[in-house]
Short mmCIF file of C-alpha atoms (C1' of nucleotides) in Angstrom, two decimals:
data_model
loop_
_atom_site.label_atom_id
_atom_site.label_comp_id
_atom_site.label_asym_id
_atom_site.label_seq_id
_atom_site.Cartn_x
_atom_site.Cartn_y
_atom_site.Cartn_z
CA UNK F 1 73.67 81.56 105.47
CA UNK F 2 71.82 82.75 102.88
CA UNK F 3 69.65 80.41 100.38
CA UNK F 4 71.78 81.12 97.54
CA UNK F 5 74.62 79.87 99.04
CA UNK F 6 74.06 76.47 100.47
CA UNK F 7 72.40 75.87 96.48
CA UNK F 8 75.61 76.89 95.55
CA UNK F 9 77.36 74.74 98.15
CA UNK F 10 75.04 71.53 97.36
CA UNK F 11 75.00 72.05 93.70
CA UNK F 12 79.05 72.14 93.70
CA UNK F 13 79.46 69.22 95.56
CA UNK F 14 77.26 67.47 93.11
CA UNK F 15 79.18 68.33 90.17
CA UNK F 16 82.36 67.75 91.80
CA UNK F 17 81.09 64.13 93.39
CA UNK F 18 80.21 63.58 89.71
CA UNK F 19 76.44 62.52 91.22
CA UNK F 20 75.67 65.03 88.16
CA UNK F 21 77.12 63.71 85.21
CA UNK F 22 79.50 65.80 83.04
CA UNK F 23 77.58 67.28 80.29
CA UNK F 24 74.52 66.46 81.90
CA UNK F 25 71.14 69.38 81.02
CA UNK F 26 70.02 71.35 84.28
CA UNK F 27 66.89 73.36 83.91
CA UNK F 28 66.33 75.37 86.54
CA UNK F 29 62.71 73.84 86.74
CA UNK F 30 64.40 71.12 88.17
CA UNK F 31 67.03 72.47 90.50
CA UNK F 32 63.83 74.63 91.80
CA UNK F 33 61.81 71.36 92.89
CA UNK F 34 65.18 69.77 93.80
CA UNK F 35 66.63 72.21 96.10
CA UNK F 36 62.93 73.52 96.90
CA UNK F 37 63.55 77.30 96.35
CA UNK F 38 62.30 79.61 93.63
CA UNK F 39 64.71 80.37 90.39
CA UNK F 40 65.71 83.26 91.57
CA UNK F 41 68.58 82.09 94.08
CA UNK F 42 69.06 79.18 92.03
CA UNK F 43 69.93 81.31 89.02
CA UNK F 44 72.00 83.27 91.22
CA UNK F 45 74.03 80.12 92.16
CA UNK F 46 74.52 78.80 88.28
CA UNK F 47 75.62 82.17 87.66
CA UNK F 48 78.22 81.61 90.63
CA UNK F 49 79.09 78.07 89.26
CA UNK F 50 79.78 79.74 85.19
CA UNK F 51 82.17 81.31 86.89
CA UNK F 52 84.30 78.68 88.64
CA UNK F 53 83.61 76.89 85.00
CA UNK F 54 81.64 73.84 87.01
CA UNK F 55 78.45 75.09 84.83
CA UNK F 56 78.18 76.27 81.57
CA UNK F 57 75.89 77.52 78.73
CA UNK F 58 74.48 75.43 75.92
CA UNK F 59 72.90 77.88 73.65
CA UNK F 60 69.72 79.15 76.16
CA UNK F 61 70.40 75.82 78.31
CA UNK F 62 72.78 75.09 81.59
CA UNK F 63 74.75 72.23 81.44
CA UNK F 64 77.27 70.89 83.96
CA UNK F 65 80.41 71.52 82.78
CA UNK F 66 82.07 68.38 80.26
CA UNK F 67 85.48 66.95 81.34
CA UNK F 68 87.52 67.92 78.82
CA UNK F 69 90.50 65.64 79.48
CA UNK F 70 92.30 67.43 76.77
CA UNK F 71 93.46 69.86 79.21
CA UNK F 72 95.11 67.38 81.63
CA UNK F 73 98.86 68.64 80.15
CA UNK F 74 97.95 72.15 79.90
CA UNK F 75 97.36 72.07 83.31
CA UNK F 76 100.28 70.47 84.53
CA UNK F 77 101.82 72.98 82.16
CA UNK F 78 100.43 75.35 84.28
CA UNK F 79 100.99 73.88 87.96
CA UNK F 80 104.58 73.19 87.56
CA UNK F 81 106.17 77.16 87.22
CA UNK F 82 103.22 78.23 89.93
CA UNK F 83 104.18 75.19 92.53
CA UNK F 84 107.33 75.17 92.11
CA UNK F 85 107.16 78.78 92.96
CA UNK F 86 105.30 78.02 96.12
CA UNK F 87 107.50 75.45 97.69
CA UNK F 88 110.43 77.90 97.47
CA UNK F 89 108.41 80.84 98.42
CA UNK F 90 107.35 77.99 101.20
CA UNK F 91 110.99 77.44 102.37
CA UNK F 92 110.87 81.18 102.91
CA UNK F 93 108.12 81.85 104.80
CA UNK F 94 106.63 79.51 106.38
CA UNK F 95 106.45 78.90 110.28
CA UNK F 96 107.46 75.27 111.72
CA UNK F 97 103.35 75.58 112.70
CA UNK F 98 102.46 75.64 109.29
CA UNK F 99 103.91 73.36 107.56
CA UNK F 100 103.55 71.32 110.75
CA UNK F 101 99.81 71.46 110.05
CA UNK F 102 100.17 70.12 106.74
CA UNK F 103 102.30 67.17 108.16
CA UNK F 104 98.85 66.07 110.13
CA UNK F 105 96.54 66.45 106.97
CA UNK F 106 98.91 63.71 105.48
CA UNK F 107 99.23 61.96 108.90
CA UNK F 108 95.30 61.85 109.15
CA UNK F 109 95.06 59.99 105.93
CA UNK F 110 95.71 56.12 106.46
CA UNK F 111 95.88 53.37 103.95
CA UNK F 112 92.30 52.51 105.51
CA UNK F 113 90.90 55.46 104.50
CA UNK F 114 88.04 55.44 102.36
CA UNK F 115 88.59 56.57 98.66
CA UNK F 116 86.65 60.07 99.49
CA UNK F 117 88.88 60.82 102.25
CA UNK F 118 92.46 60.31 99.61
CA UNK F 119 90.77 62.37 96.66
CA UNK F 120 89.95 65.17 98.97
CA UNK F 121 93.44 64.97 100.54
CA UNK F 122 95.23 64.93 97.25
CA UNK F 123 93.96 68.02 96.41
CA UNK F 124 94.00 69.84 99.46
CA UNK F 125 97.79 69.22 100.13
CA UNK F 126 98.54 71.18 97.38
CA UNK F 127 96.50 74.10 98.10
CA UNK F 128 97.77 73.61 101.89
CA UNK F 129 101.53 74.18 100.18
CA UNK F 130 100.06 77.14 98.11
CA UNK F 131 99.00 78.71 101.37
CA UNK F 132 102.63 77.78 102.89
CA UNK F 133 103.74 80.51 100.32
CA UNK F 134 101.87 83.48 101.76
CA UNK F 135 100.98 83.97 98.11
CA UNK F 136 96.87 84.65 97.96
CA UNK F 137 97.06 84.59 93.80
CA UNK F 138 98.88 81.34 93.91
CA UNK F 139 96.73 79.85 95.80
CA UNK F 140 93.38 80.80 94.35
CA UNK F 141 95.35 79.65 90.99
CA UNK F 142 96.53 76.25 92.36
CA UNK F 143 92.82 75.88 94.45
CA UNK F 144 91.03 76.06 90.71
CA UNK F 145 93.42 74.16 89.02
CA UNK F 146 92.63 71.39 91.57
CA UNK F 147 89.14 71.84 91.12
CA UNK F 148 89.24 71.43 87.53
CA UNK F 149 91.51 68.40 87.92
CA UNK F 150 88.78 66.66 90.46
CA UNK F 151 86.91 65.08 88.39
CA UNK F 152 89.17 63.71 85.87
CA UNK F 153 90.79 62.18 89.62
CA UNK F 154 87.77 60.36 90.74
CA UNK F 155 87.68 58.72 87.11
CA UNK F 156 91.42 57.49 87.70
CA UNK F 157 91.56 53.95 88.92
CA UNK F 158 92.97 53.98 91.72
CA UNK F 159 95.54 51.39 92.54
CA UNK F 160 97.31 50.71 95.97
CA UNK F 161 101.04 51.21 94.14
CA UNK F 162 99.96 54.04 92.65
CA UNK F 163 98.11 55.76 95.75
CA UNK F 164 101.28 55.01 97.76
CA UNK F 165 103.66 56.31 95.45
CA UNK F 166 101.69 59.70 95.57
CA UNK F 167 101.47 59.67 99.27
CA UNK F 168 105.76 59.25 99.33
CA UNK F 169 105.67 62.14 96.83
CA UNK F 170 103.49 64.64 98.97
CA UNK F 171 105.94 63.44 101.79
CA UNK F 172 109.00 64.07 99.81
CA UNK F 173 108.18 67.31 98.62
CA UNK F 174 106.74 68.60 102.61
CA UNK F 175 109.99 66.93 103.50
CA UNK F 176 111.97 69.58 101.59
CA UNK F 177 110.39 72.35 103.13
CA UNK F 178 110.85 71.61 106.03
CA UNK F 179 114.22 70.90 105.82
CA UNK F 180 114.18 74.71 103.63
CA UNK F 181 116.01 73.06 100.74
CA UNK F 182 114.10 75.20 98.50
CA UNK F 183 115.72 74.15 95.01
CA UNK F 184 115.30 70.24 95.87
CA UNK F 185 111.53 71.19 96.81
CA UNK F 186 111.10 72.43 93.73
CA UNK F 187 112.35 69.70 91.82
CA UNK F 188 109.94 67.20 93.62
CA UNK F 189 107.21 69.37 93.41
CA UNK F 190 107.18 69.40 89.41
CA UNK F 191 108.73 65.42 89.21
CA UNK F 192 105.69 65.20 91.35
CA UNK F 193 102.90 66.92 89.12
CA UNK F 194 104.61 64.99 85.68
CA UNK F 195 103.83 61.99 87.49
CA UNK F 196 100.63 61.96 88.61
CA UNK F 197 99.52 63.35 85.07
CA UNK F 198 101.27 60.88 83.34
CA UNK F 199 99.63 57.99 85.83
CA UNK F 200 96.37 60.12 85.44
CA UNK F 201 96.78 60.07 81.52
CA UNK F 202 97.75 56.54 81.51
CA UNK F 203 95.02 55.20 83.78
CA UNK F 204 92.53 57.07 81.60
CA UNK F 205 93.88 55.61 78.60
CA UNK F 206 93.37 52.43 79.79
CA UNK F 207 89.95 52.51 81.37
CA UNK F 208 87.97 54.31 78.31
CA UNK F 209 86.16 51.78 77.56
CA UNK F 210 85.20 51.89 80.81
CA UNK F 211 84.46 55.94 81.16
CA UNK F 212 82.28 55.24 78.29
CA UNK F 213 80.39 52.55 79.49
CA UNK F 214 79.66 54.78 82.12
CA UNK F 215 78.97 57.73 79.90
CA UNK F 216 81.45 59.96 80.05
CA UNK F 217 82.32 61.90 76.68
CA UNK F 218 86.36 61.26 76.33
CA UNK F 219 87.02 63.81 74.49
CA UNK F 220 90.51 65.49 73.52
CA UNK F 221 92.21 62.45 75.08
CA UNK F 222 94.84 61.44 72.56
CA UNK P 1 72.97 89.70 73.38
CA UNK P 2 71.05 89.43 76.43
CA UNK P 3 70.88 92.35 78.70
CA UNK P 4 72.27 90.97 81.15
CA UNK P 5 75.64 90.72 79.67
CA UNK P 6 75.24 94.48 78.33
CA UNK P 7 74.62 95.30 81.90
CA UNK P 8 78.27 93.26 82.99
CA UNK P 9 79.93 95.12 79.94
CA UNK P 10 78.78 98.30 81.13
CA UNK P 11 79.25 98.18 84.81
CA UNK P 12 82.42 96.54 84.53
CA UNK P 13 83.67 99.33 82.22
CA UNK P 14 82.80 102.07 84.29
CA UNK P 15 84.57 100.37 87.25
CA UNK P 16 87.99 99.58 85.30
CA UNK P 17 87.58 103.16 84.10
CA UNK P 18 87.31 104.65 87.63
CA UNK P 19 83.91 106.04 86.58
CA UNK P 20 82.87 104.51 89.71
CA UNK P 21 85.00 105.10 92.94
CA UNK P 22 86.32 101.94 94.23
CA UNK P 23 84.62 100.81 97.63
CA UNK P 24 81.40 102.88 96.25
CA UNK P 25 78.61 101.29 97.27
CA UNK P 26 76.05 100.40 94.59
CA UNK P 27 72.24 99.72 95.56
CA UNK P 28 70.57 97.28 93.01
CA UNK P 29 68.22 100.53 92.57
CA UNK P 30 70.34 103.30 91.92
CA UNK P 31 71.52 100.24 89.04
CA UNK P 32 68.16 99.63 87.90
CA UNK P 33 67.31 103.29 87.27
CA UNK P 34 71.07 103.85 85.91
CA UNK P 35 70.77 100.75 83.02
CA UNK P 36 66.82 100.91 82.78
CA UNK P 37 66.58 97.49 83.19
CA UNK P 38 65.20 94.99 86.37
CA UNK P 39 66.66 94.03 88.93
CA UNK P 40 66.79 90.57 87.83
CA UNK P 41 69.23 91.26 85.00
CA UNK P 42 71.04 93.60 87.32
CA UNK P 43 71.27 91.06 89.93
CA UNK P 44 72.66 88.51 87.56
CA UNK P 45 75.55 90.98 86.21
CA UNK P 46 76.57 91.40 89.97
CA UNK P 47 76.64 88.45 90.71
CA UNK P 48 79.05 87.67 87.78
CA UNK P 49 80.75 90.80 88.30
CA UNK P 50 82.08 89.17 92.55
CA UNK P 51 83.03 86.31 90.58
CA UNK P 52 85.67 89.00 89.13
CA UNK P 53 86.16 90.32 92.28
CA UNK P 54 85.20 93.70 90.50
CA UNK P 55 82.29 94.15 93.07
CA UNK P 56 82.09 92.80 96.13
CA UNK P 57 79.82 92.38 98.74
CA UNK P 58 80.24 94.31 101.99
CA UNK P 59 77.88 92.95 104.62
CA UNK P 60 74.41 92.52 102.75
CA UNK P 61 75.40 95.63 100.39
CA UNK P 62 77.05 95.50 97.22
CA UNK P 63 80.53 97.67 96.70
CA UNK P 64 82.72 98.41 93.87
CA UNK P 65 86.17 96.59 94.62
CA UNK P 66 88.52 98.95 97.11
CA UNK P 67 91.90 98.69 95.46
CA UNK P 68 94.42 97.24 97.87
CA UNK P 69 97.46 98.50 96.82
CA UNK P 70 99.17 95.85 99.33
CA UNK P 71 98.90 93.44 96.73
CA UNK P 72 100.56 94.72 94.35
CA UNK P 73 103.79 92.85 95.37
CA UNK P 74 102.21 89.79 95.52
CA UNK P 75 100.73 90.08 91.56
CA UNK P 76 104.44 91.12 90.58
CA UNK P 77 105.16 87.72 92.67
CA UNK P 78 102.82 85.16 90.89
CA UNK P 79 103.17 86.96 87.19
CA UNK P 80 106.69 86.29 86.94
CA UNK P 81 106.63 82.21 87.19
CA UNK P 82 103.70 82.59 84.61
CA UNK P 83 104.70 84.97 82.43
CA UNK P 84 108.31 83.61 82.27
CA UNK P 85 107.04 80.08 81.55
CA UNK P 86 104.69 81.74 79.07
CA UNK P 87 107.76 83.09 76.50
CA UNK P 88 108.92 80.39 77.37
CA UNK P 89 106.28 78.55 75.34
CA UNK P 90 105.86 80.89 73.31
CA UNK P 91 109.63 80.15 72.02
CA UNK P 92 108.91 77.03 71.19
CA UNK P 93 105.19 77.63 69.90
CA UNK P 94 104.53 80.80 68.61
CA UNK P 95 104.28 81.47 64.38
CA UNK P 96 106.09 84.12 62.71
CA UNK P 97 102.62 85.37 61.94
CA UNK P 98 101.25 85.23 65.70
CA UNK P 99 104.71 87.42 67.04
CA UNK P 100 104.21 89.79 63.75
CA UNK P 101 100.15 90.45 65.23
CA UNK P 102 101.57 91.30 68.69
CA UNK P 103 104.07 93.21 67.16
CA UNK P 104 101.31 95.46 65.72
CA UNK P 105 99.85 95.98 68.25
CA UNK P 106 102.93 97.73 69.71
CA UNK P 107 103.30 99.61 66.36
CA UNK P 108 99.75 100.81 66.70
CA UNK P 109 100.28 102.62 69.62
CA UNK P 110 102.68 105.69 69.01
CA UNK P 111 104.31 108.54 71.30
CA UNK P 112 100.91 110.37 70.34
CA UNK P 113 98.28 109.02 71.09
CA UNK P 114 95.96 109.18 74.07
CA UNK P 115 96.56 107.69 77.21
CA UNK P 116 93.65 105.37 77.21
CA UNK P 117 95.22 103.32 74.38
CA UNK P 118 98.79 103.21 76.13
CA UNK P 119 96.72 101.93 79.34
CA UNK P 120 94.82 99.49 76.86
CA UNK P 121 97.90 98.60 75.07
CA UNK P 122 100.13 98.26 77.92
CA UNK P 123 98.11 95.48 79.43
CA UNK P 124 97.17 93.68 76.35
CA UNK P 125 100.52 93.06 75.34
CA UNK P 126 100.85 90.57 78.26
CA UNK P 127 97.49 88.84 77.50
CA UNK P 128 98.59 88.63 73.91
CA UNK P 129 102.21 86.84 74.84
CA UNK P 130 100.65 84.38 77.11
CA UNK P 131 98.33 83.54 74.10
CA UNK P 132 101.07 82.95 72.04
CA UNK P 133 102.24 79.96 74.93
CA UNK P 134 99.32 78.10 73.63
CA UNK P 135 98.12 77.59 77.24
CA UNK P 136 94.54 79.05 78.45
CA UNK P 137 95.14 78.43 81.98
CA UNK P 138 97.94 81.33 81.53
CA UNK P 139 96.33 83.01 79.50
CA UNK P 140 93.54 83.21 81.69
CA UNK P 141 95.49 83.94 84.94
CA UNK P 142 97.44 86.75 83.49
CA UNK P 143 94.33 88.56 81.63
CA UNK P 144 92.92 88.53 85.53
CA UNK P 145 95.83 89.98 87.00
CA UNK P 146 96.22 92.77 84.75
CA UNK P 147 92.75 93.19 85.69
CA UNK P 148 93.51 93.21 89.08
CA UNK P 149 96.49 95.86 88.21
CA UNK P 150 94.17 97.78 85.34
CA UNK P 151 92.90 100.33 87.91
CA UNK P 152 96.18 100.79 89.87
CA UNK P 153 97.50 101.61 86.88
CA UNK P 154 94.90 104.91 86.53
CA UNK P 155 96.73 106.06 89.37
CA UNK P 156 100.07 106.14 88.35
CA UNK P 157 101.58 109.78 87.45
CA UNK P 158 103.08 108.10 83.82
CA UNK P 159 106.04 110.00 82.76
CA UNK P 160 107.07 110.31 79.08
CA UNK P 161 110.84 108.37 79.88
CA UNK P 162 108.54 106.04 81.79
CA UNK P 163 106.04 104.89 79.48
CA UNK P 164 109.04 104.66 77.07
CA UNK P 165 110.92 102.48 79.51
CA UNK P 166 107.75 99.97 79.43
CA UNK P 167 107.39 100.28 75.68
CA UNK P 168 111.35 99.12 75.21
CA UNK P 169 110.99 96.71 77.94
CA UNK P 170 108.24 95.02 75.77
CA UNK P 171 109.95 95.53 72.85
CA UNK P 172 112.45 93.79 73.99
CA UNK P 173 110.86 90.85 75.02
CA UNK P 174 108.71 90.52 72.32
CA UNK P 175 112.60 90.72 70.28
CA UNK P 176 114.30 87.54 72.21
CA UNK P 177 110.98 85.80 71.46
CA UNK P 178 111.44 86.48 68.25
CA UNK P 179 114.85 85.71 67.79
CA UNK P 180 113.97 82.34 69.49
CA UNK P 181 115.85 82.69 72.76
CA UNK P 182 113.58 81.56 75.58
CA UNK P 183 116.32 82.26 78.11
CA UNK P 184 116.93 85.77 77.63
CA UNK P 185 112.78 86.24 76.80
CA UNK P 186 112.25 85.05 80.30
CA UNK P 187 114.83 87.21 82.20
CA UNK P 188 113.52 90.24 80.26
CA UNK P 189 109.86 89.56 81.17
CA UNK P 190 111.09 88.97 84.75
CA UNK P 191 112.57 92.06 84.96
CA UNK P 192 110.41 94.01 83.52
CA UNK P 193 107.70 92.94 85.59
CA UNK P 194 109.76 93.62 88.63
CA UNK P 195 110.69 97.54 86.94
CA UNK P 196 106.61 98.23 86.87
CA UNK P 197 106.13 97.03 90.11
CA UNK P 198 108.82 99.75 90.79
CA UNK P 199 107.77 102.71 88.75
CA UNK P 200 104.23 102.02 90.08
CA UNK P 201 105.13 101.38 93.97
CA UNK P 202 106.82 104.48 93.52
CA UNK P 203 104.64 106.66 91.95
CA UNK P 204 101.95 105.84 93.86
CA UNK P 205 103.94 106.47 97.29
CA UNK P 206 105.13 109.96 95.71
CA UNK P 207 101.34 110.87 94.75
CA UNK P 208 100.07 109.58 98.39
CA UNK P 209 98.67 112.96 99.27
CA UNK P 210 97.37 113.10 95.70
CA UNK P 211 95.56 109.80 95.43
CA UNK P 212 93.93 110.36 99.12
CA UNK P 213 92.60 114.03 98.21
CA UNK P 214 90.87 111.90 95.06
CA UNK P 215 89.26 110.25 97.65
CA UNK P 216 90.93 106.76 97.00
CA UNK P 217 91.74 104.80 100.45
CA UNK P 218 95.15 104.23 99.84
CA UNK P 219 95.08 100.46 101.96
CA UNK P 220 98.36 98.45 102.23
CA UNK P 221 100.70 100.80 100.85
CA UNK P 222 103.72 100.73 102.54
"C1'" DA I 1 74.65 118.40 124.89
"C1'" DA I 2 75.10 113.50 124.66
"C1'" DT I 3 72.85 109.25 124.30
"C1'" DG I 4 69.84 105.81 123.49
"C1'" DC I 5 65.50 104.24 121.83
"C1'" DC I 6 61.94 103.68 118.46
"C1'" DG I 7 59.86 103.96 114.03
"C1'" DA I 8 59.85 105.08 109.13
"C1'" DT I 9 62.29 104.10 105.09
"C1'" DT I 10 65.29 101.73 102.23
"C1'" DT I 11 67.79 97.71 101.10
"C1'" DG I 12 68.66 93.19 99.42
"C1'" DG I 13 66.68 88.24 99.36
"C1'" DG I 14 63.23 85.49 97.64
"C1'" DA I 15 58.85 84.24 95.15
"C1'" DT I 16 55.95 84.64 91.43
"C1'" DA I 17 53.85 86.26 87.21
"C1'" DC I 18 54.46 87.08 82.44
"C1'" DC I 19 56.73 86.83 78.00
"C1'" DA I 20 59.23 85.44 73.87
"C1'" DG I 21 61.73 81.86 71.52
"C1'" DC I 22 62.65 77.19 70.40
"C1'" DG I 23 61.56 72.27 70.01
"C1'" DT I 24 58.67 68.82 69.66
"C1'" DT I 25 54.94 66.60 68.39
"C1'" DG I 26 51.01 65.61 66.03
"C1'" DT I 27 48.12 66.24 62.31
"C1'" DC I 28 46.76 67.06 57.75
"C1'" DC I 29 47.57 67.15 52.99
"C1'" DG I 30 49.94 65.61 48.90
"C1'" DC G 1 53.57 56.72 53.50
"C1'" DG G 2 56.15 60.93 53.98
"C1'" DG G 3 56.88 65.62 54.52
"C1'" DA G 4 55.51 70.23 55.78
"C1'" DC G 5 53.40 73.08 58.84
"C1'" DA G 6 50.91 74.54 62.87
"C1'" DA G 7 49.93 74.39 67.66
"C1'" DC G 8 51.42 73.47 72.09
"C1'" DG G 9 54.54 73.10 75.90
"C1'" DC G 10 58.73 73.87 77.98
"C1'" DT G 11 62.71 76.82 78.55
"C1'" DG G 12 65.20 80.68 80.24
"C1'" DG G 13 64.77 86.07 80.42
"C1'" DT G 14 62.60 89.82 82.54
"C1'" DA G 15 59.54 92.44 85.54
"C1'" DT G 16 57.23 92.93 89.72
"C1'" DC G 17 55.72 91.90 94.31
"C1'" DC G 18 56.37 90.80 99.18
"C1'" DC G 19 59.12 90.36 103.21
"C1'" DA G 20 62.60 90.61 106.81
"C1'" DA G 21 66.26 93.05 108.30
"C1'" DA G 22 69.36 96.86 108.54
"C1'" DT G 23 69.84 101.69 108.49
"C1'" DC G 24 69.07 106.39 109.52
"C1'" DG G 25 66.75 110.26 111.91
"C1'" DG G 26 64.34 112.41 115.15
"C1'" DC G 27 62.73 112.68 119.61
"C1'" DA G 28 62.79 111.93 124.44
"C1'" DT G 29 65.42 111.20 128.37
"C1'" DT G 30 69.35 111.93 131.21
#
DNA sequence: AATGCCGATTTGGGATACCAGCGTTGTCCG
DNA sequence: CGGACAACGCTGGTATCCCAAATCGGCATT
């Protein structure tokens, strides 16, 4: 694979792992003696990462992209018409396989797992759904509305209640689809996205004090 | 402005336009003599330009984006959820004075003038309703699918009682929005997405023979 | 005439050199 | 002691250079 990519690749996950903090100043000085490669595949890859909106300019300066948790509802706003239109494009079209191999994603995930292993499964289940709908615009859509909602996740603290009541959600919702009751589906999938922003929003609320103590800009949060 | 962005503008014009021939290959040379500029800047623009998916790499070469016609059912698919929840929104959000701009806009463009502006016109008026929902996630996912559809567009033999369907059509809408009735807004936006999927999936299977001697690869069409 | 092999040329990927602009810092003068 | 200004250093922007690999053509062989 070429250079470019795996900077791309190892830069993302740092953003997204928040081992970069939000806001943070990257010079590509630095990423150069970090990732030990010249600027020129390095710029290539923050020009890469402006465009998922993980990077971003600051006058002449890169910055990692702030988490502006302003747009937690405007993203839900968002999710809801496109996931709802997955699951019932979902009851449609896709194969007991499929949905099948979504059922073992959420099988795979046990209350042992480690916290890395639930964050990555929230997201990807509903991306996995997206796919379920044959859709390829939906599911880029839904896969970077997940990414932008990432990081706001791993600030969310997590409690056992809450984690389970997500996990019955995803269940629900797969349930549905599999059973091709496309209309009830539906209905879980959006209950399902008001929820977890409004325990997202309400754990955030909570915790700032904490976020800032470990200096993350709150900003837009009301 | 840096010339690097210039270089974007410029490219990515000539591409929407059909200056350049979709699945064209471009050499970062032939683009360095073309914008008189390095390759560095030219290499940067590219890059941007994938993000896009206006260019697009085809083993280590660059290539202007092929037009898959195939998905054109699939864009029809994922703008009607949006743009329905859109008016919806923009029911409840919009101000007299945003409707009145949009409704310029439409004024603006009269039985006479030249096709670019109806083209122009024609897929700003979406961009320009989602806006008035408030919500930059839509906003943003519709201004890339009438990207996506821009060039398709090109193609399409436009008939006068055509183009005058499309202009009531969004007349219409843009009148229910107006009249503050999210419920009929929404059904007219739905089906007037699903008429231009029509008119164009029909022209475009009519003109076949026409869009293949332009040397377009007509992909997907069925 | 078809085919396959080899080399010249061209391509993109990466590294580096150079430049212009901005900030910062430090100094000098009031 | 404070403020203004100048010099320096760091930044990203651009140009250029080098390299490996892929491509294309011509030639030899079958």
């Amino acid at each position: 694979m070429s250079q470019m990519l795996q900077i791309h690749d190892q830069l993302r996950e740092m953003i997204l792992s928040l081992d970069l903090g939000p806001g943070e100043r990257l010079t590509e000085r630095w990423l150069e003696s970090r990732f030990e490669g010249s600027r020129t595949p390095i710029r290539a890859a923050l020009v890469r990462l402006e465009g998922e909106e993980l990077v971003r300019r600051d006058g002449r300066n890169w910055i990692v992209a702030p988490i502006d948790l302003g747009e937690l509802e405007a993203l839900a706003e968002f999710r809801i018409p496109l996931e709802t239109t997955a699951v019932r494009l979902a009851c449609a079209r896709a194969s007991e396989a499929d949905i099948a191999g979504v059922e073992e994603m959420l099988d795979a995930c046990q209350s042992g797992a480690p916290r890395e292993e639930w964050h990555r499964v929230g997201t990807d289940f509903h991306v996995e759904i997206a796919r379920l709908s044959g859709n390829p615009f939906i599911v880029k859509a839904i896969a970077g509305a997940m990414t932008r909602l990432s990081r706001a996740r791993w600030l969310e603290v997590w409690t056992e209640p809450s984690r389970e009541q997500a996990w019955r959600e995803h269940r629900r919702v797969l349930g549905f689809i599999k059973a091709n009751d496309p209309e009830a589906a539906a209905r879980e999938a959006a209950d399902h996205i008001k929820d977890t922003r409004d325990r997202l929003l309400r754990s955030l609320n909570e915790d700032r004090r904490g976020l800032r103590a470990r200096g993350f800009a709150v900003v837009g949060l009301r």
